[in-house]
């Protein structure tokens, strides 16, 4: 059974950040983060869990229970949004148009099936 520490470890790995980066961005000591990642399964206080979840772009509910919010964005979507924001407007507009056209074609294909 996956634990808080397992999910936290997996999300840190997925983020591509180092543990010390996550700790710094969440405003917690690296030693505290190590405790949450340890085999003892120490759980952070709610306010700390919220900060860590925000840094990792996941919900606290997911870190604690493993259940995903049905309204949450798909994994990696926030990163895609960040990347799109760094592009010049004309490039991001072209990509957005392309995505909408492909999605519409997919929806039409599903309707006709």
C-alpha atoms as an extended CHARMM CRD file, in Angstrom:
* protein
*
       113  EXT
         1         1  UNK       CA              0.0000000000        0.0000000000        0.0000000000  PROA      1               0.0000000000
         2         2  UNK       CA              1.3340000000        3.3860000000       -0.9920000000  PROA      2               0.0000000000
         3         3  UNK       CA              1.9530000000        5.8280000000        1.8480000000  PROA      3               0.0000000000
         4         4  UNK       CA              2.2100000000        9.5970000000        2.1460000000  PROA      4               0.0000000000
         5         5  UNK       CA              6.0000000000        9.2360000000        1.9940000000  PROA      5               0.0000000000
         6         6  UNK       CA              5.7670000000        7.0880000000       -1.1640000000  PROA      6               0.0000000000
         7         7  UNK       CA              3.5210000000        9.5940000000       -2.9340000000  PROA      7               0.0000000000
         8         8  UNK       CA              5.6360000000       12.5290000000       -1.7770000000  PROA      8               0.0000000000
         9         9  UNK       CA              8.8150000000       10.8390000000       -3.0050000000  PROA      9               0.0000000000
        10        10  UNK       CA              7.2030000000       10.0270000000       -6.3690000000  PROA      10              0.0000000000
        11        11  UNK       CA              5.9460000000       13.5880000000       -6.8390000000  PROA      11              0.0000000000
        12        12  UNK       CA              9.3280000000       15.0760000000       -5.9910000000  PROA      12              0.0000000000
        13        13  UNK       CA             10.9480000000       12.7550000000       -8.5140000000  PROA      13              0.0000000000
        14        14  UNK       CA              8.3130000000       13.5940000000      -11.1430000000  PROA      14              0.0000000000
        15        15  UNK       CA              8.8350000000       17.3310000000      -10.5690000000  PROA      15              0.0000000000
        16        16  UNK       CA             12.5070000000       17.0300000000      -11.4530000000  PROA      16              0.0000000000
        17        17  UNK       CA             13.4160000000       19.0900000000       -8.3940000000  PROA      17              0.0000000000
        18        18  UNK       CA             15.8750000000       18.0840000000       -5.7340000000  PROA      18              0.0000000000
        19        19  UNK       CA             14.4980000000       17.4500000000       -2.2600000000  PROA      19              0.0000000000
        20        20  UNK       CA             16.3160000000       20.5120000000       -0.9560000000  PROA      20              0.0000000000
        21        21  UNK       CA             14.6530000000       22.6410000000       -3.6810000000  PROA      21              0.0000000000
        22        22  UNK       CA             11.2070000000       21.4220000000       -2.6550000000  PROA      22              0.0000000000
        23        23  UNK       CA             12.0020000000       22.1280000000        0.9930000000  PROA      23              0.0000000000
        24        24  UNK       CA             13.2590000000       25.6210000000        0.1670000000  PROA      24              0.0000000000
        25        25  UNK       CA             10.2940000000       26.5020000000       -2.0640000000  PROA      25              0.0000000000
        26        26  UNK       CA              7.8420000000       25.1810000000        0.5320000000  PROA      26              0.0000000000
        27        27  UNK       CA              9.5890000000       27.0900000000        3.3110000000  PROA      27              0.0000000000
        28        28  UNK       CA             10.4220000000       24.0040000000        5.3690000000  PROA      28              0.0000000000
        29        29  UNK       CA             13.7330000000       22.7030000000        6.6180000000  PROA      29              0.0000000000
        30        30  UNK       CA             15.3240000000       19.9150000000        4.5960000000  PROA      30              0.0000000000
        31        31  UNK       CA             15.5390000000       17.8690000000        7.7980000000  PROA      31              0.0000000000
        32        32  UNK       CA             11.7400000000       18.1230000000        8.2090000000  PROA      32              0.0000000000
        33        33  UNK       CA             11.1750000000       17.0320000000        4.6050000000  PROA      33              0.0000000000
        34        34  UNK       CA             13.5050000000       14.0850000000        5.2360000000  PROA      34              0.0000000000
        35        35  UNK       CA             11.2570000000       13.0700000000        8.1530000000  PROA      35              0.0000000000
        36        36  UNK       CA              8.1750000000       13.1320000000        5.8970000000  PROA      36              0.0000000000
        37        37  UNK       CA             10.0250000000       11.0030000000        3.3420000000  PROA      37              0.0000000000
        38        38  UNK       CA             11.4160000000        8.5960000000        5.9270000000  PROA      38              0.0000000000
        39        39  UNK       CA             10.3040000000        5.0910000000        6.7760000000  PROA      39              0.0000000000
        40        40  UNK       CA              8.6770000000        6.3610000000        9.9730000000  PROA      40              0.0000000000
        41        41  UNK       CA              6.0060000000        7.9870000000        7.8330000000  PROA      41              0.0000000000
        42        42  UNK       CA              5.8960000000       11.2480000000        9.7560000000  PROA      42              0.0000000000
        43        43  UNK       CA              3.0350000000       13.4530000000        8.5280000000  PROA      43              0.0000000000
        44        44  UNK       CA              3.5290000000       17.2100000000        8.2850000000  PROA      44              0.0000000000
        45        45  UNK       CA              1.1150000000       19.6580000000        9.8810000000  PROA      45              0.0000000000
        46        46  UNK       CA             -1.6980000000       20.6970000000        7.5230000000  PROA      46              0.0000000000
        47        47  UNK       CA             -0.1910000000       24.1010000000        6.7170000000  PROA      47              0.0000000000
        48        48  UNK       CA              3.1260000000       22.4990000000        5.7560000000  PROA      48              0.0000000000
        49        49  UNK       CA              1.3840000000       19.8190000000        3.6660000000  PROA      49              0.0000000000
        50        50  UNK       CA             -0.4280000000       22.5920000000        1.7690000000  PROA      50              0.0000000000
        51        51  UNK       CA              2.8530000000       24.3730000000        1.0170000000  PROA      51              0.0000000000
        52        52  UNK       CA              4.5240000000       21.1740000000       -0.1800000000  PROA      52              0.0000000000
        53        53  UNK       CA              1.5210000000       20.2380000000       -2.3230000000  PROA      53              0.0000000000
        54        54  UNK       CA              1.5280000000       23.6840000000       -3.9600000000  PROA      54              0.0000000000
        55        55  UNK       CA              5.2160000000       23.4170000000       -4.8100000000  PROA      55              0.0000000000
        56        56  UNK       CA              4.5840000000       20.0010000000       -6.3870000000  PROA      56              0.0000000000
        57        57  UNK       CA              1.3660000000       21.0720000000       -8.1650000000  PROA      57              0.0000000000
        58        58  UNK       CA             -0.7180000000       18.3650000000       -6.5060000000  PROA      58              0.0000000000
        59        59  UNK       CA             -3.4900000000       18.4240000000       -3.9460000000  PROA      59              0.0000000000
        60        60  UNK       CA             -2.9790000000       17.7440000000       -0.2570000000  PROA      60              0.0000000000
        61        61  UNK       CA             -5.7640000000       15.2040000000       -0.5690000000  PROA      61              0.0000000000
        62        62  UNK       CA             -3.7030000000       13.2710000000       -3.1010000000  PROA      62              0.0000000000
        63        63  UNK       CA             -0.5520000000       13.3260000000       -0.9730000000  PROA      63              0.0000000000
        64        64  UNK       CA             -2.4540000000       12.1750000000        2.1110000000  PROA      64              0.0000000000
        65        65  UNK       CA             -4.9560000000        9.6930000000        0.6590000000  PROA      65              0.0000000000
        66        66  UNK       CA             -3.7720000000        8.9170000000       -2.8450000000  PROA      66              0.0000000000
        67        67  UNK       CA             -7.1620000000        9.9630000000       -4.2060000000  PROA      67              0.0000000000
        68        68  UNK       CA             -7.0970000000       12.3860000000       -7.0880000000  PROA      68              0.0000000000
        69        69  UNK       CA             -9.5120000000       15.2850000000       -7.2890000000  PROA      69              0.0000000000
        70        70  UNK       CA            -11.7560000000       14.7050000000      -10.2820000000  PROA      70              0.0000000000
        71        71  UNK       CA            -11.5540000000       18.4300000000      -11.0400000000  PROA      71              0.0000000000
        72        72  UNK       CA             -7.7680000000       18.5800000000      -10.8610000000  PROA      72              0.0000000000
        73        73  UNK       CA             -5.7580000000       19.2690000000      -13.9700000000  PROA      73              0.0000000000
        74        74  UNK       CA             -4.0440000000       16.2710000000      -15.5470000000  PROA      74              0.0000000000
        75        75  UNK       CA             -0.4930000000       15.6260000000      -14.4050000000  PROA      75              0.0000000000
        76        76  UNK       CA              1.9610000000       17.7910000000      -16.2720000000  PROA      76              0.0000000000
        77        77  UNK       CA             -0.7020000000       20.3160000000      -17.3170000000  PROA      77              0.0000000000
        78        78  UNK       CA              0.6150000000       23.0380000000      -15.0150000000  PROA      78              0.0000000000
        79        79  UNK       CA              4.0540000000       22.5780000000      -16.4770000000  PROA      79              0.0000000000
        80        80  UNK       CA              2.6150000000       22.8750000000      -19.9770000000  PROA      80              0.0000000000
        81        81  UNK       CA              0.8120000000       26.0650000000      -18.9620000000  PROA      81              0.0000000000
        82        82  UNK       CA              4.0520000000       27.4980000000      -17.5980000000  PROA      82              0.0000000000
        83        83  UNK       CA              5.8680000000       26.6170000000      -20.8150000000  PROA      83              0.0000000000
        84        84  UNK       CA              3.1330000000       28.1930000000      -22.9570000000  PROA      84              0.0000000000
        85        85  UNK       CA              3.3560000000       31.4240000000      -20.9520000000  PROA      85              0.0000000000
        86        86  UNK       CA              7.0520000000       31.7600000000      -21.7950000000  PROA      86              0.0000000000
        87        87  UNK       CA              6.4270000000       31.6120000000      -25.5480000000  PROA      87              0.0000000000
        88        88  UNK       CA              5.8430000000       34.7060000000      -27.6780000000  PROA      88              0.0000000000
        89        89  UNK       CA              2.1180000000       35.4290000000      -28.1410000000  PROA      89              0.0000000000
        90        90  UNK       CA              2.0260000000       34.5540000000      -31.8480000000  PROA      90              0.0000000000
        91        91  UNK       CA              3.6280000000       31.1460000000      -31.2470000000  PROA      91              0.0000000000
        92        92  UNK       CA              1.4100000000       30.2530000000      -28.2860000000  PROA      92              0.0000000000
        93        93  UNK       CA             -1.6790000000       31.3610000000      -30.2740000000  PROA      93              0.0000000000
        94        94  UNK       CA             -0.6750000000       29.0810000000      -33.1580000000  PROA      94              0.0000000000
        95        95  UNK       CA             -0.1340000000       26.1340000000      -30.8220000000  PROA      95              0.0000000000
        96        96  UNK       CA             -3.4470000000       26.7830000000      -29.0920000000  PROA      96              0.0000000000
        97        97  UNK       CA             -5.2620000000       26.8750000000      -32.4690000000  PROA      97              0.0000000000
        98        98  UNK       CA             -3.5960000000       23.6280000000      -33.5070000000  PROA      98              0.0000000000
        99        99  UNK       CA             -4.5960000000       21.9080000000      -30.2440000000  PROA      99              0.0000000000
       100       100  UNK       CA             -8.2170000000       23.0730000000      -30.6060000000  PROA      100             0.0000000000
       101       101  UNK       CA             -8.4010000000       21.7820000000      -34.1980000000  PROA      101             0.0000000000
       102       102  UNK       CA             -6.9590000000       18.3860000000      -33.2620000000  PROA      102             0.0000000000
       103       103  UNK       CA             -9.2970000000       18.0930000000      -30.2670000000  PROA      103             0.0000000000
       104       104  UNK       CA            -12.3120000000       18.9900000000      -32.4200000000  PROA      104             0.0000000000
       105       105  UNK       CA            -11.3520000000       16.3100000000      -34.9620000000  PROA      105             0.0000000000
       106       106  UNK       CA            -11.0580000000       13.7760000000      -32.1260000000  PROA      106             0.0000000000
       107       107  UNK       CA            -14.4890000000       14.7580000000      -30.7510000000  PROA      107             0.0000000000
       108       108  UNK       CA            -16.0350000000       14.4290000000      -34.2240000000  PROA      108             0.0000000000
       109       109  UNK       CA            -14.4390000000       11.0040000000      -34.5820000000  PROA      109             0.0000000000
       110       110  UNK       CA            -15.9180000000        9.9040000000      -31.2480000000  PROA      110             0.0000000000
       111       111  UNK       CA            -19.3960000000       11.1420000000      -32.2560000000  PROA      111             0.0000000000
       112       112  UNK       CA            -19.3400000000        9.1960000000      -35.5060000000  PROA      112             0.0000000000
       113       113  UNK       CA            -18.1700000000        5.9460000000      -33.8380000000  PROA      113             0.0000000000
